[in-house]
XYZ file of N, CA and C in Angstrom:
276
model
N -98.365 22.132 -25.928
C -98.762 21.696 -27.243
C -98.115 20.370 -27.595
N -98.696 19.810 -28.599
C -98.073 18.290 -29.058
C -96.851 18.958 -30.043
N -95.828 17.822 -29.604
C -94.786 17.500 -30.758
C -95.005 17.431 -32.200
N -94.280 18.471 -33.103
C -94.955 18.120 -34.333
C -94.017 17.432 -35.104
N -92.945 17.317 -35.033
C -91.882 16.487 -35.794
C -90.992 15.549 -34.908
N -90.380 14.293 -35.468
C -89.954 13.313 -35.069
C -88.341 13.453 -35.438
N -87.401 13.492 -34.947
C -86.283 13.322 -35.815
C -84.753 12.356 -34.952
N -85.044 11.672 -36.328
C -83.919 10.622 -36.266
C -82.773 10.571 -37.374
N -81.577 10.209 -36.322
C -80.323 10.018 -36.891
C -80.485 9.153 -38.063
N -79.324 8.867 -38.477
C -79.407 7.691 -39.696
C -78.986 6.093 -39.282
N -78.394 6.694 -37.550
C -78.477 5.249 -36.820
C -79.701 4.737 -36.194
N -80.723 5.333 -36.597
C -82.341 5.409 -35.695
C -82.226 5.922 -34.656
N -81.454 7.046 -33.769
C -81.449 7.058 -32.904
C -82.403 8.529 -32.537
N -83.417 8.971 -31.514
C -84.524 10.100 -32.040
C -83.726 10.983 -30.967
N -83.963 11.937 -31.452
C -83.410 13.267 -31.431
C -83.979 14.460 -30.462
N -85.406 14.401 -30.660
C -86.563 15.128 -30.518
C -86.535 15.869 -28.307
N -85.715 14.318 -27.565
C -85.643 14.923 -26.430
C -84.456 13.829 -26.020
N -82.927 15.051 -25.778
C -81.817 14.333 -25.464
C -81.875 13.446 -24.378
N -82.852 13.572 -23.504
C -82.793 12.253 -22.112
C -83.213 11.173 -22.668
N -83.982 11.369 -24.147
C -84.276 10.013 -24.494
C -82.937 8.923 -25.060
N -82.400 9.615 -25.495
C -80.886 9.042 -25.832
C -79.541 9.989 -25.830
N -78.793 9.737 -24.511
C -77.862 10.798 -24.734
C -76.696 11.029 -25.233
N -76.585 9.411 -26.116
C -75.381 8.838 -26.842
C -75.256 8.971 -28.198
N -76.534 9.855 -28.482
C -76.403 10.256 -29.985
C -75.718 11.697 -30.229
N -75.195 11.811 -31.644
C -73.946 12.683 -31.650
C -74.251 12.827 -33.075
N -74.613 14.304 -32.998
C -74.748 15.110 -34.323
C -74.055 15.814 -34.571
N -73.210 15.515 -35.930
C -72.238 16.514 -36.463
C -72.443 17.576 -37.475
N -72.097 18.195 -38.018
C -71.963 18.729 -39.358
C -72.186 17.822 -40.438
N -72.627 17.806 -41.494
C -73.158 17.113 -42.226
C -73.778 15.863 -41.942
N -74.452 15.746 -40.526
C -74.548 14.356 -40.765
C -76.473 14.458 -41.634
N -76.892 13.256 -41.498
C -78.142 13.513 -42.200
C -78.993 13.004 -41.096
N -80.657 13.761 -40.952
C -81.482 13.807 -39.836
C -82.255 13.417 -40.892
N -83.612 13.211 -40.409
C -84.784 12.588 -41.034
C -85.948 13.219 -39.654
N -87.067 13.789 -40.632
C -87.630 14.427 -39.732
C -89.103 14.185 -40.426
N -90.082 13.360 -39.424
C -91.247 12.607 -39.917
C -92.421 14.064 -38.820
N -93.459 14.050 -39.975
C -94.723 14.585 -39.720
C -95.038 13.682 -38.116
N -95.455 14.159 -37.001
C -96.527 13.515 -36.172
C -98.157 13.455 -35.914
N -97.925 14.505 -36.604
C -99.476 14.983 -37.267
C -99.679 15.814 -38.090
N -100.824 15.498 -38.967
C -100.999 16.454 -39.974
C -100.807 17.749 -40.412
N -100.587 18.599 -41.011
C -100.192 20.145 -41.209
C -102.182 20.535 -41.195
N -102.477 21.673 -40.951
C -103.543 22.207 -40.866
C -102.905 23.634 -41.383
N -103.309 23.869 -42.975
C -103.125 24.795 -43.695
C -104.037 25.172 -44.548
N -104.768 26.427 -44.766
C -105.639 27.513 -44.882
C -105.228 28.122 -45.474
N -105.787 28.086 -46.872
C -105.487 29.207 -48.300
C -106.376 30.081 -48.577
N -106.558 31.278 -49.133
C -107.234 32.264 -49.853
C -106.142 32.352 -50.729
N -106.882 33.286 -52.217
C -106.202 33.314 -53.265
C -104.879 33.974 -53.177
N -104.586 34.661 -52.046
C -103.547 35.724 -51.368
C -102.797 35.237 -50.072
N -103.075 34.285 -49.434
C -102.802 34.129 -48.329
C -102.683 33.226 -47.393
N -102.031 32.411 -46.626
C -102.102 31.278 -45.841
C -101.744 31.294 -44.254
N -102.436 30.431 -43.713
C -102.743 30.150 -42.412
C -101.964 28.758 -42.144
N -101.660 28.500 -40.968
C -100.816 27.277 -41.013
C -100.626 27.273 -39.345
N -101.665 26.187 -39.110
C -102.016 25.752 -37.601
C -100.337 25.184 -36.962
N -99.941 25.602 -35.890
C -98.623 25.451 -35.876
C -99.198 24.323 -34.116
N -98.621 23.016 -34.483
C -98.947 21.871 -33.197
C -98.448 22.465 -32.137
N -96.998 22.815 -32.152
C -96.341 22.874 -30.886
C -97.098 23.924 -30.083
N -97.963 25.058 -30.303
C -98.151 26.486 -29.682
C -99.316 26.272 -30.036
N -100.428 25.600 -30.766
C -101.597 25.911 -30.967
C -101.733 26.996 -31.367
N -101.105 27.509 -32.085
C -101.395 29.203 -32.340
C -101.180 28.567 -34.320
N -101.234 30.068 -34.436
C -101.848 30.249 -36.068
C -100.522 31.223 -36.509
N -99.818 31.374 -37.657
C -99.122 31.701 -38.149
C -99.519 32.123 -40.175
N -99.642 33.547 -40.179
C -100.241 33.804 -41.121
C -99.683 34.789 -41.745
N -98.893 34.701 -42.702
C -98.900 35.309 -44.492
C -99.323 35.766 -45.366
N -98.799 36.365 -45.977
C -99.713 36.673 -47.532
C -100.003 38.057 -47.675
N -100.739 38.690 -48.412
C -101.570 39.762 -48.901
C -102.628 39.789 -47.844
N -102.406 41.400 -46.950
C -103.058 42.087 -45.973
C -104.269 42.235 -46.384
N -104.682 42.238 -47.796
C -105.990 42.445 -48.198
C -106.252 41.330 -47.915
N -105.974 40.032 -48.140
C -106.825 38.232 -48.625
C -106.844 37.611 -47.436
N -106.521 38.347 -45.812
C -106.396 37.508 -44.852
C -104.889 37.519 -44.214
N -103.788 38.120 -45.158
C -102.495 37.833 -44.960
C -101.746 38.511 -43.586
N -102.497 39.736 -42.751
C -101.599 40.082 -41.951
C -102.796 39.969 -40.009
N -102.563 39.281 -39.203
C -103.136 39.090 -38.134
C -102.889 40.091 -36.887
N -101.641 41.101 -37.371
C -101.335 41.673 -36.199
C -102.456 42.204 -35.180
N -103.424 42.328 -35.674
C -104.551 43.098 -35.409
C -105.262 42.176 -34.072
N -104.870 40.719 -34.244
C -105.904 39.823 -33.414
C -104.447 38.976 -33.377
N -103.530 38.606 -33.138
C -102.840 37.755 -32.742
C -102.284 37.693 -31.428
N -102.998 38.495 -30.880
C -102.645 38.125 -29.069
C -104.382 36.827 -28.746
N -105.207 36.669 -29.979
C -106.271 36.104 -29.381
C -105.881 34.767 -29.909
N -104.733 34.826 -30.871
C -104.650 33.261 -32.081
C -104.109 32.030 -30.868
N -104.694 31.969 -29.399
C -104.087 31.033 -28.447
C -105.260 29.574 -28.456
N -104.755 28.658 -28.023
C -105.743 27.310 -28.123
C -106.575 27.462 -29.417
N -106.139 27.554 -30.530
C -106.363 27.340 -32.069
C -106.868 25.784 -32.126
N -108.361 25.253 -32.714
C -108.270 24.153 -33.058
C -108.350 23.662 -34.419
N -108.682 24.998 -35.164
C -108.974 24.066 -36.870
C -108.640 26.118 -37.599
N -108.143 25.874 -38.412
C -108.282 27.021 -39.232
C -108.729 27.026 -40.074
N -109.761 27.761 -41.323
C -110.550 27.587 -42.820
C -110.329 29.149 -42.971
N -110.281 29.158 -44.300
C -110.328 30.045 -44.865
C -111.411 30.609 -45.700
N -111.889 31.761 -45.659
C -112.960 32.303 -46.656
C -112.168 33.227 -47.562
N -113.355 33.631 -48.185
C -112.692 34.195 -49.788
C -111.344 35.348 -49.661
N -111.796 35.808 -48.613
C -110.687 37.144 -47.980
C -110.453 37.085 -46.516
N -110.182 35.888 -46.391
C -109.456 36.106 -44.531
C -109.770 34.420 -44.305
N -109.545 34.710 -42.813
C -109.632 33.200 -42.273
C -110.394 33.186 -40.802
N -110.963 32.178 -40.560
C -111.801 31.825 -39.352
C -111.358 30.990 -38.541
């Protein structure tokens, strides 16, 4: 799956894969900065949300079991996910 977040030190230095820089040094309090790489793909009903997750292509879902909220039922199929929508009581 694609990278979904970017994160850099406050010296610019990115974080995301230590071979890329192995001279950066994160402590306790220091401060990270962590940028979108792509859009969130999130799916509401009045009860419930869906939320396309980049790294796994898979789907991650919440809420009220009545409105769409619980997947256990089908989440061995939620693999190579490309768009999630939601209808009035569940999601597609």
């Amino acid at each position: 799956g694609a990278r979904c977040l970017k994160l850099v030190t406050a010296e610019g230095h990115v974080l995301n894969d230590p071979e890329e820089y192995p001279g950066a040094k994160v402590r306790e309090g220091d401060h990270i900065t962590a940028t979108a790489q792509q859009a969130l793909k999130l799916a509401v009903t009045s009860r419930a949300f869906a939320l396309w997750r980049c790294e796994s292509d898979g789907i991650l879902i919440w809420g009220n079991a009545e409105y769409g909220g619980n997947s256990s039922n089908v989440q061995h199929q939620l693999q190579n996910v490309q768009q999630v929508k939601a209808t009035e009581r569940g999601f597609v």
